[in-house]
Amino acid sequence: MLDDLNDLYQQVILEHAKSPRNFREMPGANRVAQGRNPICGDNYTVFLLMDGDVVKDASFQGSGCAISKASASLLTGAIKGKTRAEVETLFGHVHDMVTTGKADESMGKLAAFAGVYKFPARVKCAILSWHAAKAAVEGGAASVSTEGDDPKAE
Ligand code: ZN
């Protein structure tokens, strides 16, 4: 059962890496943030169209490994229609999930990334676009890097 579940999750990641959703520039975006993971070479730009506090549209561009690309693909779908506070809450859940492996049903397809906690180097790949999206909704840093994080601060 557990193996079947892992296979299913792996399929979600591979499918999104192959055919990423919302993989486009957004000329009308009013929030843009870049996320870089120099260790793996992942480099993405997250585009948001925000109406007040709400994410009306989300997209991304860039390149990187399968995990980072699939994560950005699922992220853009997951945050559309959410408020800034909801995106911050979801970021917290995803961060917990990829560092502890704990996921519940509310995570939906995002639970595909729960298994990366076993591979510390890949945690950064999975969380990269989330850092960029969080920075974008908060209107803060236009560029975030996984190597700029202080792991002790988390
Ligand atoms: Zn990566």
Tab-separated table of N, CA and C and ligand atoms in Angstrom:
chain	number	residue	atom	x	y	z
A	1	MET	N	0.840	-1.205	0.000
A	1	MET	CA	0.000	0.000	0.000
A	1	MET	C	0.873	1.253	0.000
A	2	LEU	N	1.856	1.263	0.896
A	2	LEU	CA	2.716	2.435	0.978
A	2	LEU	C	3.501	2.607	-0.322
A	3	ASP	N	3.935	1.488	-0.891
A	3	ASP	CA	4.671	1.572	-2.149
A	3	ASP	C	3.776	2.105	-3.266
A	4	ASP	N	2.512	1.639	-3.271
A	4	ASP	CA	1.584	2.129	-4.284
A	4	ASP	C	1.396	3.634	-4.156
A	5	LEU	N	1.294	4.065	-2.917
A	5	LEU	CA	1.091	5.487	-2.657
A	5	LEU	C	2.301	6.281	-3.151
A	6	ASN	N	3.483	5.766	-2.853
A	6	ASN	CA	4.686	6.452	-3.308
A	6	ASN	C	4.753	6.518	-4.825
A	7	ASP	N	4.329	5.414	-5.484
A	7	ASP	CA	4.316	5.403	-6.944
A	7	ASP	C	3.372	6.461	-7.483
A	8	LEU	N	2.213	6.548	-6.830
A	8	LEU	CA	1.216	7.519	-7.258
A	8	LEU	C	1.787	8.931	-7.132
A	9	TYR	N	2.424	9.204	-5.995
A	9	TYR	CA	2.995	10.527	-5.770
A	9	TYR	C	4.095	10.826	-6.771
A	10	GLN	N	4.885	9.780	-7.060
A	10	GLN	CA	5.959	9.963	-8.020
A	10	GLN	C	5.391	10.308	-9.397
A	11	GLN	N	4.260	9.660	-9.720
A	11	GLN	CA	3.613	9.945	-10.998
A	11	GLN	C	3.145	11.386	-11.073
A	12	VAL	N	2.607	11.898	-9.960
A	12	VAL	CA	2.144	13.287	-9.933
A	12	VAL	C	3.317	14.215	-10.223
A	13	ILE	N	4.455	13.948	-9.570
A	13	ILE	CA	5.629	14.804	-9.750
A	13	ILE	C	6.150	14.718	-11.189
A	14	LEU	N	6.261	13.511	-11.698
A	14	LEU	CA	6.792	13.342	-13.058
A	14	LEU	C	5.876	13.974	-14.094
A	15	GLU	N	4.566	13.825	-13.874
A	15	GLU	CA	3.603	14.363	-14.835
A	15	GLU	C	3.653	15.895	-14.851
A	16	HIS	N	3.729	16.497	-13.662
A	16	HIS	CA	3.789	17.966	-13.594
A	16	HIS	C	5.126	18.497	-14.088
A	17	ALA	N	6.206	17.714	-13.899
A	17	ALA	CA	7.517	18.144	-14.389
A	17	ALA	C	7.535	18.126	-15.916
A	18	LYS	N	6.817	17.151	-16.492
A	18	LYS	CA	6.788	17.008	-17.936
A	18	LYS	C	5.850	18.028	-18.579
A	19	SER	N	4.716	18.252	-17.952
A	19	SER	CA	3.720	19.185	-18.493
A	19	SER	C	3.327	20.188	-17.413
A	20	PRO	N	4.245	21.103	-17.075
A	20	PRO	CA	3.936	22.034	-15.985
A	20	PRO	C	2.737	22.920	-16.298
A	21	ARG	N	1.908	23.139	-15.270
A	21	ARG	CA	0.755	24.023	-15.406
A	21	ARG	C	1.189	25.477	-15.186
A	22	ASN	N	0.463	26.377	-15.819
A	22	ASN	CA	0.718	27.812	-15.624
A	22	ASN	C	2.177	28.178	-15.892
A	23	PHE	N	2.771	27.486	-16.864
A	23	PHE	CA	4.172	27.701	-17.183
A	23	PHE	C	4.268	28.752	-18.288
A	24	ARG	N	4.237	30.001	-17.865
A	24	ARG	CA	4.220	31.107	-18.826
A	24	ARG	C	4.575	32.396	-18.100
A	25	GLU	N	5.034	33.348	-18.883
A	25	GLU	CA	5.217	34.673	-18.322
A	25	GLU	C	3.848	35.308	-18.168
A	26	MET	N	3.761	36.287	-17.266
A	26	MET	CA	2.493	36.991	-17.105
A	26	MET	C	2.767	38.487	-17.238
A	27	PRO	N	2.544	39.018	-18.445
A	27	PRO	CA	2.887	40.431	-18.677
A	27	PRO	C	2.154	41.375	-17.719
A	28	GLY	N	0.941	41.016	-17.298
A	28	GLY	CA	0.167	41.896	-16.433
A	28	GLY	C	0.389	41.672	-14.943
A	29	ALA	N	1.392	40.846	-14.592
A	29	ALA	CA	1.623	40.534	-13.178
A	29	ALA	C	1.971	41.789	-12.389
A	30	ASN	N	1.425	41.897	-11.175
A	30	ASN	CA	1.815	43.030	-10.338
A	30	ASN	C	2.716	42.607	-9.174
A	31	ARG	N	3.019	41.317	-9.089
A	31	ARG	CA	4.025	40.836	-8.133
A	31	ARG	C	4.887	39.812	-8.853
A	32	VAL	N	6.187	39.989	-8.764
A	32	VAL	CA	7.122	39.056	-9.396
A	32	VAL	C	8.239	38.769	-8.410
A	33	ALA	N	8.572	37.498	-8.235
A	33	ALA	CA	9.709	37.154	-7.374
A	33	ALA	C	10.493	36.016	-8.009
A	34	GLN	N	11.786	36.076	-7.829
A	34	GLN	CA	12.645	35.041	-8.380
A	34	GLN	C	13.137	34.148	-7.258
A	35	GLY	N	13.189	32.853	-7.542
A	35	GLY	CA	13.721	31.903	-6.568
A	35	GLY	C	14.880	31.131	-7.172
A	36	ARG	N	15.987	31.107	-6.460
A	36	ARG	CA	17.164	30.401	-6.966
A	36	ARG	C	17.649	29.394	-5.937
A	37	ASN	N	18.016	28.230	-6.433
A	37	ASN	CA	18.630	27.196	-5.594
A	37	ASN	C	19.954	26.835	-6.260
A	38	PRO	N	21.026	27.565	-5.884
A	38	PRO	CA	22.307	27.394	-6.590
A	38	PRO	C	22.869	25.980	-6.468
A	39	ILE	N	22.531	25.277	-5.398
A	39	ILE	CA	23.060	23.929	-5.191
A	39	ILE	C	22.606	22.997	-6.312
A	40	CYS	N	21.332	23.126	-6.696
A	40	CYS	CA	20.780	22.235	-7.714
A	40	CYS	C	20.755	22.896	-9.091
A	41	GLY	N	20.775	24.231	-9.105
A	41	GLY	CA	20.672	24.945	-10.377
A	41	GLY	C	19.249	25.322	-10.735
A	42	ASP	N	18.338	25.210	-9.776
A	42	ASP	CA	16.942	25.585	-10.026
A	42	ASP	C	16.827	27.112	-10.022
A	43	ASN	N	16.106	27.623	-10.990
A	43	ASN	CA	15.972	29.074	-11.107
A	43	ASN	C	14.614	29.400	-11.713
A	44	TYR	N	13.733	29.986	-10.903
A	44	TYR	CA	12.373	30.244	-11.366
A	44	TYR	C	11.942	31.669	-11.051
A	45	THR	N	11.043	32.156	-11.884
A	45	THR	CA	10.387	33.421	-11.611
A	45	THR	C	8.907	33.123	-11.404
A	46	VAL	N	8.364	33.596	-10.289
A	46	VAL	CA	6.945	33.413	-9.993
A	46	VAL	C	6.223	34.733	-10.256
A	47	PHE	N	5.163	34.666	-11.048
A	47	PHE	CA	4.364	35.844	-11.381
A	47	PHE	C	3.006	35.745	-10.696
A	48	LEU	N	2.601	36.840	-10.070
A	48	LEU	CA	1.278	36.870	-9.450
A	48	LEU	C	0.514	38.090	-9.929
A	49	LEU	N	-0.776	37.879	-10.109
A	49	LEU	CA	-1.666	39.009	-10.302
A	49	LEU	C	-2.527	39.079	-9.052
A	50	MET	N	-2.297	40.112	-8.259
A	50	MET	CA	-3.046	40.241	-7.011
A	50	MET	C	-4.070	41.347	-7.126
A	51	ASP	N	-5.260	41.033	-6.609
A	51	ASP	CA	-6.315	42.032	-6.526
A	51	ASP	C	-6.529	42.271	-5.044
A	52	GLY	N	-5.962	43.368	-4.550
A	52	GLY	CA	-5.987	43.576	-3.107
A	52	GLY	C	-5.204	42.483	-2.421
A	53	ASP	N	-5.905	41.679	-1.654
A	53	ASP	CA	-5.272	40.651	-0.838
A	53	ASP	C	-5.344	39.267	-1.495
A	54	VAL	N	-5.979	39.197	-2.654
A	54	VAL	CA	-6.293	37.894	-3.251
A	54	VAL	C	-5.439	37.627	-4.494
A	55	VAL	N	-4.927	36.400	-4.589
A	55	VAL	CA	-4.174	35.978	-5.769
A	55	VAL	C	-5.172	35.627	-6.870
A	56	LYS	N	-5.247	36.483	-7.881
A	56	LYS	CA	-6.177	36.246	-8.992
A	56	LYS	C	-5.592	35.271	-9.995
A	57	ASP	N	-4.281	35.363	-10.193
A	57	ASP	CA	-3.649	34.490	-11.174
A	57	ASP	C	-2.201	34.264	-10.738
A	58	ALA	N	-1.679	33.093	-11.084
A	58	ALA	CA	-0.307	32.748	-10.722
A	58	ALA	C	0.313	31.957	-11.856
A	59	SER	N	1.563	32.267	-12.158
A	59	SER	CA	2.266	31.508	-13.189
A	59	SER	C	3.756	31.510	-12.864
A	60	PHE	N	4.510	30.729	-13.617
A	60	PHE	CA	5.957	30.712	-13.387
A	60	PHE	C	6.701	30.402	-14.674
A	61	GLN	N	7.979	30.782	-14.656
A	61	GLN	CA	8.885	30.494	-15.758
A	61	GLN	C	10.227	30.129	-15.169
A	62	GLY	N	11.043	29.433	-15.952
A	62	GLY	CA	12.373	29.122	-15.481
A	62	GLY	C	12.725	27.679	-15.741
A	63	SER	N	13.790	27.241	-15.090
A	63	SER	CA	14.241	25.875	-15.333
A	63	SER	C	14.838	25.290	-14.064
A	64	GLY	N	14.854	23.986	-14.023
A	64	GLY	CA	15.422	23.296	-12.871
A	64	GLY	C	15.063	21.829	-12.922
A	65	CYS	N	15.268	21.159	-11.814
A	65	CYS	CA	15.045	19.718	-11.767
A	65	CYS	C	13.545	19.393	-11.743
A	66	ALA	N	13.240	18.118	-11.865
A	66	ALA	CA	11.844	17.675	-11.933
A	66	ALA	C	11.073	18.058	-10.681
A	67	ILE	N	11.689	17.915	-9.511
A	67	ILE	CA	10.979	18.213	-8.265
A	67	ILE	C	10.652	19.690	-8.168
A	68	SER	N	11.621	20.543	-8.493
A	68	SER	CA	11.373	21.983	-8.383
A	68	SER	C	10.322	22.434	-9.387
A	69	LYS	N	10.362	21.873	-10.583
A	69	LYS	CA	9.404	22.285	-11.611
A	69	LYS	C	7.989	21.805	-11.268
A	70	ALA	N	7.882	20.552	-10.819
A	70	ALA	CA	6.576	20.019	-10.443
A	70	ALA	C	6.006	20.790	-9.255
A	71	SER	N	6.887	21.167	-8.324
A	71	SER	CA	6.450	21.913	-7.151
A	71	SER	C	5.892	23.273	-7.561
A	72	ALA	N	6.590	23.960	-8.458
A	72	ALA	CA	6.127	25.272	-8.923
A	72	ALA	C	4.806	25.128	-9.681
A	73	SER	N	4.674	24.055	-10.448
A	73	SER	CA	3.445	23.809	-11.204
A	73	SER	C	2.256	23.640	-10.256
A	74	LEU	N	2.441	22.814	-9.230
A	74	LEU	CA	1.352	22.570	-8.274
A	74	LEU	C	1.097	23.809	-7.413
A	75	LEU	N	2.158	24.536	-7.102
A	75	LEU	CA	2.019	25.765	-6.323
A	75	LEU	C	1.107	26.765	-7.027
A	76	THR	N	1.362	27.000	-8.322
A	76	THR	CA	0.576	28.027	-9.011
A	76	THR	C	-0.910	27.670	-9.014
A	77	GLY	N	-1.210	26.364	-9.135
A	77	GLY	CA	-2.606	25.955	-9.066
A	77	GLY	C	-3.171	26.086	-7.668
A	78	ALA	N	-2.329	25.805	-6.665
A	78	ALA	CA	-2.804	25.768	-5.274
A	78	ALA	C	-3.096	27.150	-4.707
A	79	ILE	N	-2.359	28.161	-5.154
A	79	ILE	CA	-2.518	29.478	-4.503
A	79	ILE	C	-3.516	30.375	-5.227
A	80	LYS	N	-3.932	29.976	-6.417
A	80	LYS	CA	-4.880	30.805	-7.164
A	80	LYS	C	-6.188	30.922	-6.383
A	81	GLY	N	-6.649	32.145	-6.190
A	81	GLY	CA	-7.891	32.373	-5.470
A	81	GLY	C	-7.709	32.507	-3.965
A	82	LYS	N	-6.481	32.307	-3.497
A	82	LYS	CA	-6.230	32.381	-2.046
A	82	LYS	C	-5.804	33.789	-1.639
A	83	THR	N	-6.071	34.100	-0.373
A	83	THR	CA	-5.619	35.380	0.154
A	83	THR	C	-4.163	35.264	0.585
A	84	ARG	N	-3.565	36.429	0.829
A	84	ARG	CA	-2.186	36.466	1.304
A	84	ARG	C	-2.019	35.597	2.557
A	85	ALA	N	-2.954	35.730	3.507
A	85	ALA	CA	-2.863	34.961	4.755
A	85	ALA	C	-2.971	33.464	4.483
A	86	GLU	N	-3.846	33.089	3.550
A	86	GLU	CA	-3.999	31.670	3.217
A	86	GLU	C	-2.743	31.108	2.548
A	87	VAL	N	-2.105	31.928	1.716
A	87	VAL	CA	-0.862	31.488	1.062
A	87	VAL	C	0.224	31.296	2.122
A	88	GLU	N	0.286	32.216	3.087
A	88	GLU	CA	1.291	32.096	4.157
A	88	GLU	C	1.051	30.842	5.005
A	89	THR	N	-0.226	30.555	5.280
A	89	THR	CA	-0.563	29.349	6.039
A	89	THR	C	-0.180	28.098	5.268
A	90	LEU	N	-0.509	28.099	3.969
A	90	LEU	CA	-0.191	26.945	3.128
A	90	LEU	C	1.321	26.759	3.030
A	91	PHE	N	2.048	27.866	2.915
A	91	PHE	CA	3.515	27.787	2.899
A	91	PHE	C	4.009	27.053	4.148
A	92	GLY	N	3.431	27.407	5.299
A	92	GLY	CA	3.821	26.764	6.559
A	92	GLY	C	3.561	25.269	6.536
A	93	HIS	N	2.403	24.887	5.990
A	93	HIS	CA	2.059	23.462	5.918
A	93	HIS	C	3.005	22.715	4.981
A	94	VAL	N	3.282	23.330	3.832
A	94	VAL	CA	4.177	22.679	2.862
A	94	VAL	C	5.576	22.566	3.458
A	95	HIS	N	6.015	23.635	4.124
A	95	HIS	CA	7.341	23.620	4.740
A	95	HIS	C	7.441	22.503	5.780
A	96	ASP	N	6.420	22.396	6.621
A	96	ASP	CA	6.390	21.315	7.621
A	96	ASP	C	6.420	19.952	6.948
A	97	MET	N	5.607	19.833	5.891
A	97	MET	CA	5.475	18.546	5.220
A	97	MET	C	6.795	18.089	4.614
A	98	VAL	N	7.504	18.989	3.913
A	98	VAL	CA	8.728	18.564	3.232
A	98	VAL	C	9.895	18.393	4.202
A	99	THR	N	9.756	18.922	5.422
A	99	THR	CA	10.842	18.734	6.385
A	99	THR	C	10.540	17.612	7.384
A	100	THR	N	9.268	17.217	7.514
A	100	THR	CA	8.939	16.142	8.462
A	100	THR	C	8.313	14.923	7.784
A	101	GLY	N	7.781	15.104	6.561
A	101	GLY	CA	7.128	14.001	5.868
A	101	GLY	C	5.675	13.829	6.263
A	102	LYS	N	5.179	14.701	7.145
A	102	LYS	CA	3.787	14.581	7.590
A	102	LYS	C	2.862	15.357	6.666
A	103	ALA	N	1.861	14.647	6.147
A	103	ALA	CA	0.877	15.306	5.285
A	103	ALA	C	-0.505	14.795	5.650
A	104	ASP	N	-1.511	15.648	5.558
A	104	ASP	CA	-2.873	15.166	5.748
A	104	ASP	C	-3.654	15.399	4.463
A	105	GLU	N	-4.906	14.988	4.477
A	105	GLU	CA	-5.696	15.022	3.250
A	105	GLU	C	-5.899	16.433	2.706
A	106	SER	N	-5.819	17.427	3.586
A	106	SER	CA	-6.035	18.793	3.131
A	106	SER	C	-4.951	19.236	2.148
A	107	MET	N	-3.836	18.505	2.106
A	107	MET	CA	-2.755	18.903	1.206
A	107	MET	C	-3.028	18.498	-0.236
A	108	GLY	N	-3.976	17.598	-0.455
A	108	GLY	CA	-4.292	17.176	-1.819
A	108	GLY	C	-3.057	16.675	-2.549
A	109	LYS	N	-2.906	17.109	-3.789
A	109	LYS	CA	-1.773	16.646	-4.602
A	109	LYS	C	-0.432	17.143	-4.081
A	110	LEU	N	-0.454	18.211	-3.286
A	110	LEU	CA	0.805	18.707	-2.721
A	110	LEU	C	1.474	17.644	-1.856
A	111	ALA	N	0.668	16.703	-1.354
A	111	ALA	CA	1.206	15.619	-0.533
A	111	ALA	C	2.219	14.785	-1.308
A	112	ALA	N	2.239	14.935	-2.630
A	112	ALA	CA	3.225	14.221	-3.450
A	112	ALA	C	4.651	14.535	-3.006
A	113	PHE	N	4.830	15.686	-2.351
A	113	PHE	CA	6.182	16.109	-1.973
A	113	PHE	C	6.571	15.701	-0.559
A	114	ALA	N	5.668	15.014	0.138
A	114	ALA	CA	5.964	14.633	1.526
A	114	ALA	C	7.228	13.779	1.606
A	115	GLY	N	7.443	12.937	0.587
A	115	GLY	CA	8.572	12.011	0.616
A	115	GLY	C	9.935	12.674	0.523
A	116	VAL	N	9.996	13.943	0.125
A	116	VAL	CA	11.313	14.564	-0.052
A	116	VAL	C	12.035	14.802	1.267
A	117	TYR	N	11.293	14.722	2.393
A	117	TYR	CA	11.956	14.961	3.687
A	117	TYR	C	13.108	13.973	3.910
A	118	LYS	N	13.026	12.828	3.219
A	118	LYS	CA	14.085	11.825	3.353
A	118	LYS	C	15.349	12.218	2.589
A	119	PHE	N	15.221	13.248	1.764
A	119	PHE	CA	16.348	13.680	0.936
A	119	PHE	C	16.585	15.169	1.156
A	120	PRO	N	17.340	15.512	2.198
A	120	PRO	CA	17.482	16.923	2.590
A	120	PRO	C	17.871	17.852	1.442
A	121	ALA	N	18.682	17.353	0.502
A	121	ALA	CA	19.096	18.209	-0.614
A	121	ALA	C	17.903	18.566	-1.494
A	122	ARG	N	16.902	17.679	-1.547
A	122	ARG	CA	15.755	17.927	-2.424
A	122	ARG	C	14.677	18.774	-1.755
A	123	VAL	N	14.761	18.920	-0.432
A	123	VAL	CA	13.785	19.763	0.272
A	123	VAL	C	13.826	21.171	-0.309
A	124	LYS	N	15.046	21.660	-0.595
A	124	LYS	CA	15.190	23.007	-1.153
A	124	LYS	C	14.557	23.107	-2.529
A	125	CYS	N	14.647	22.024	-3.296
A	125	CYS	CA	14.027	22.007	-4.635
A	125	CYS	C	12.514	22.134	-4.491
A	126	ALA	N	11.949	21.413	-3.514
A	126	ALA	CA	10.500	21.369	-3.357
A	126	ALA	C	9.947	22.675	-2.791
A	127	ILE	N	10.723	23.352	-1.957
A	127	ILE	CA	10.196	24.524	-1.256
A	127	ILE	C	10.554	25.834	-1.979
A	128	LEU	N	11.440	25.743	-2.971
A	128	LEU	CA	11.965	26.946	-3.631
A	128	LEU	C	10.871	27.883	-4.139
A	129	SER	N	9.964	27.353	-4.940
A	129	SER	CA	8.935	28.218	-5.530
A	129	SER	C	7.991	28.765	-4.457
A	130	TRP	N	7.864	28.025	-3.347
A	130	TRP	CA	7.021	28.500	-2.243
A	130	TRP	C	7.641	29.710	-1.567
A	131	HIS	N	8.979	29.682	-1.421
A	131	HIS	CA	9.659	30.860	-0.874
A	131	HIS	C	9.428	32.072	-1.782
A	132	ALA	N	9.546	31.847	-3.097
A	132	ALA	CA	9.354	32.944	-4.046
A	132	ALA	C	7.914	33.459	-3.991
A	133	ALA	N	6.946	32.528	-3.926
A	133	ALA	CA	5.540	32.932	-3.898
A	133	ALA	C	5.212	33.699	-2.615
A	134	LYS	N	5.794	33.247	-1.498
A	134	LYS	CA	5.562	33.923	-0.223
A	134	LYS	C	6.119	35.349	-0.288
A	135	ALA	N	7.327	35.470	-0.838
A	135	ALA	CA	7.917	36.808	-0.986
A	135	ALA	C	7.051	37.672	-1.891
A	136	ALA	N	6.497	37.065	-2.939
A	136	ALA	CA	5.684	37.824	-3.891
A	136	ALA	C	4.380	38.305	-3.253
A	137	VAL	N	3.671	37.440	-2.524
A	137	VAL	CA	2.398	37.890	-1.922
A	137	VAL	C	2.649	38.934	-0.841
A	138	GLU	N	3.808	38.830	-0.197
A	138	GLU	CA	4.110	39.788	0.864
A	138	GLU	C	4.693	41.078	0.302
A	139	GLY	N	4.988	41.069	-1.010
A	139	GLY	CA	5.515	42.270	-1.651
A	139	GLY	C	6.901	42.631	-1.157
A	140	GLY	N	7.612	41.625	-0.643
A	140	GLY	CA	8.938	41.881	-0.078
A	140	GLY	C	10.036	41.647	-1.082
A	141	ALA	N	10.970	40.771	-0.714
A	141	ALA	CA	12.140	40.523	-1.546
A	141	ALA	C	11.732	40.083	-2.943
A	142	ALA	N	12.377	40.668	-3.942
A	142	ALA	CA	12.088	40.285	-5.320
A	142	ALA	C	12.884	39.051	-5.704
A	143	SER	N	13.835	38.687	-4.860
A	143	SER	CA	14.670	37.537	-5.173
A	143	SER	C	14.964	36.773	-3.896
A	144	VAL	N	14.749	35.475	-3.916
A	144	VAL	CA	15.057	34.654	-2.755
A	144	VAL	C	15.977	33.528	-3.200
A	145	SER	N	16.884	33.164	-2.308
A	145	SER	CA	17.799	32.072	-2.607
A	145	SER	C	17.791	31.089	-1.459
A	146	THR	N	17.797	29.805	-1.794
A	146	THR	CA	17.810	28.796	-0.739
A	146	THR	C	19.082	28.897	0.078
A	147	GLU	N	20.147	29.441	-0.524
A	147	GLU	CA	21.409	29.534	0.205
A	147	GLU	C	21.476	30.793	1.059
A	148	GLY	N	20.461	31.642	0.915
A	148	GLY	CA	20.403	32.815	1.781
A	148	GLY	C	19.695	32.495	3.087
A	149	ASP	N	19.034	31.342	3.126
A	149	ASP	CA	18.302	30.945	4.331
A	149	ASP	C	19.263	30.521	5.420
A	150	ASP	N	18.956	30.894	6.617
A	150	ASP	CA	19.686	30.349	7.760
A	150	ASP	C	18.858	29.204	8.315
A	151	PRO	N	19.307	27.969	8.134
A	151	PRO	CA	18.485	26.816	8.553
A	151	PRO	C	18.152	26.849	10.037
A	152	LYS	N	19.030	27.468	10.833
A	152	LYS	CA	18.785	27.509	12.276
A	152	LYS	C	17.612	28.418	12.618
A	153	ALA	N	17.305	29.326	11.705
A	153	ALA	CA	16.221	30.278	11.958
A	153	ALA	C	14.851	29.659	11.687
A	154	GLU	N	14.833	28.468	11.088
A	154	GLU	CA	13.545	27.900	10.692
A	154	GLU	C	12.918	27.075	11.786
B	1	ZN	ZN	16.338	20.969	-7.780
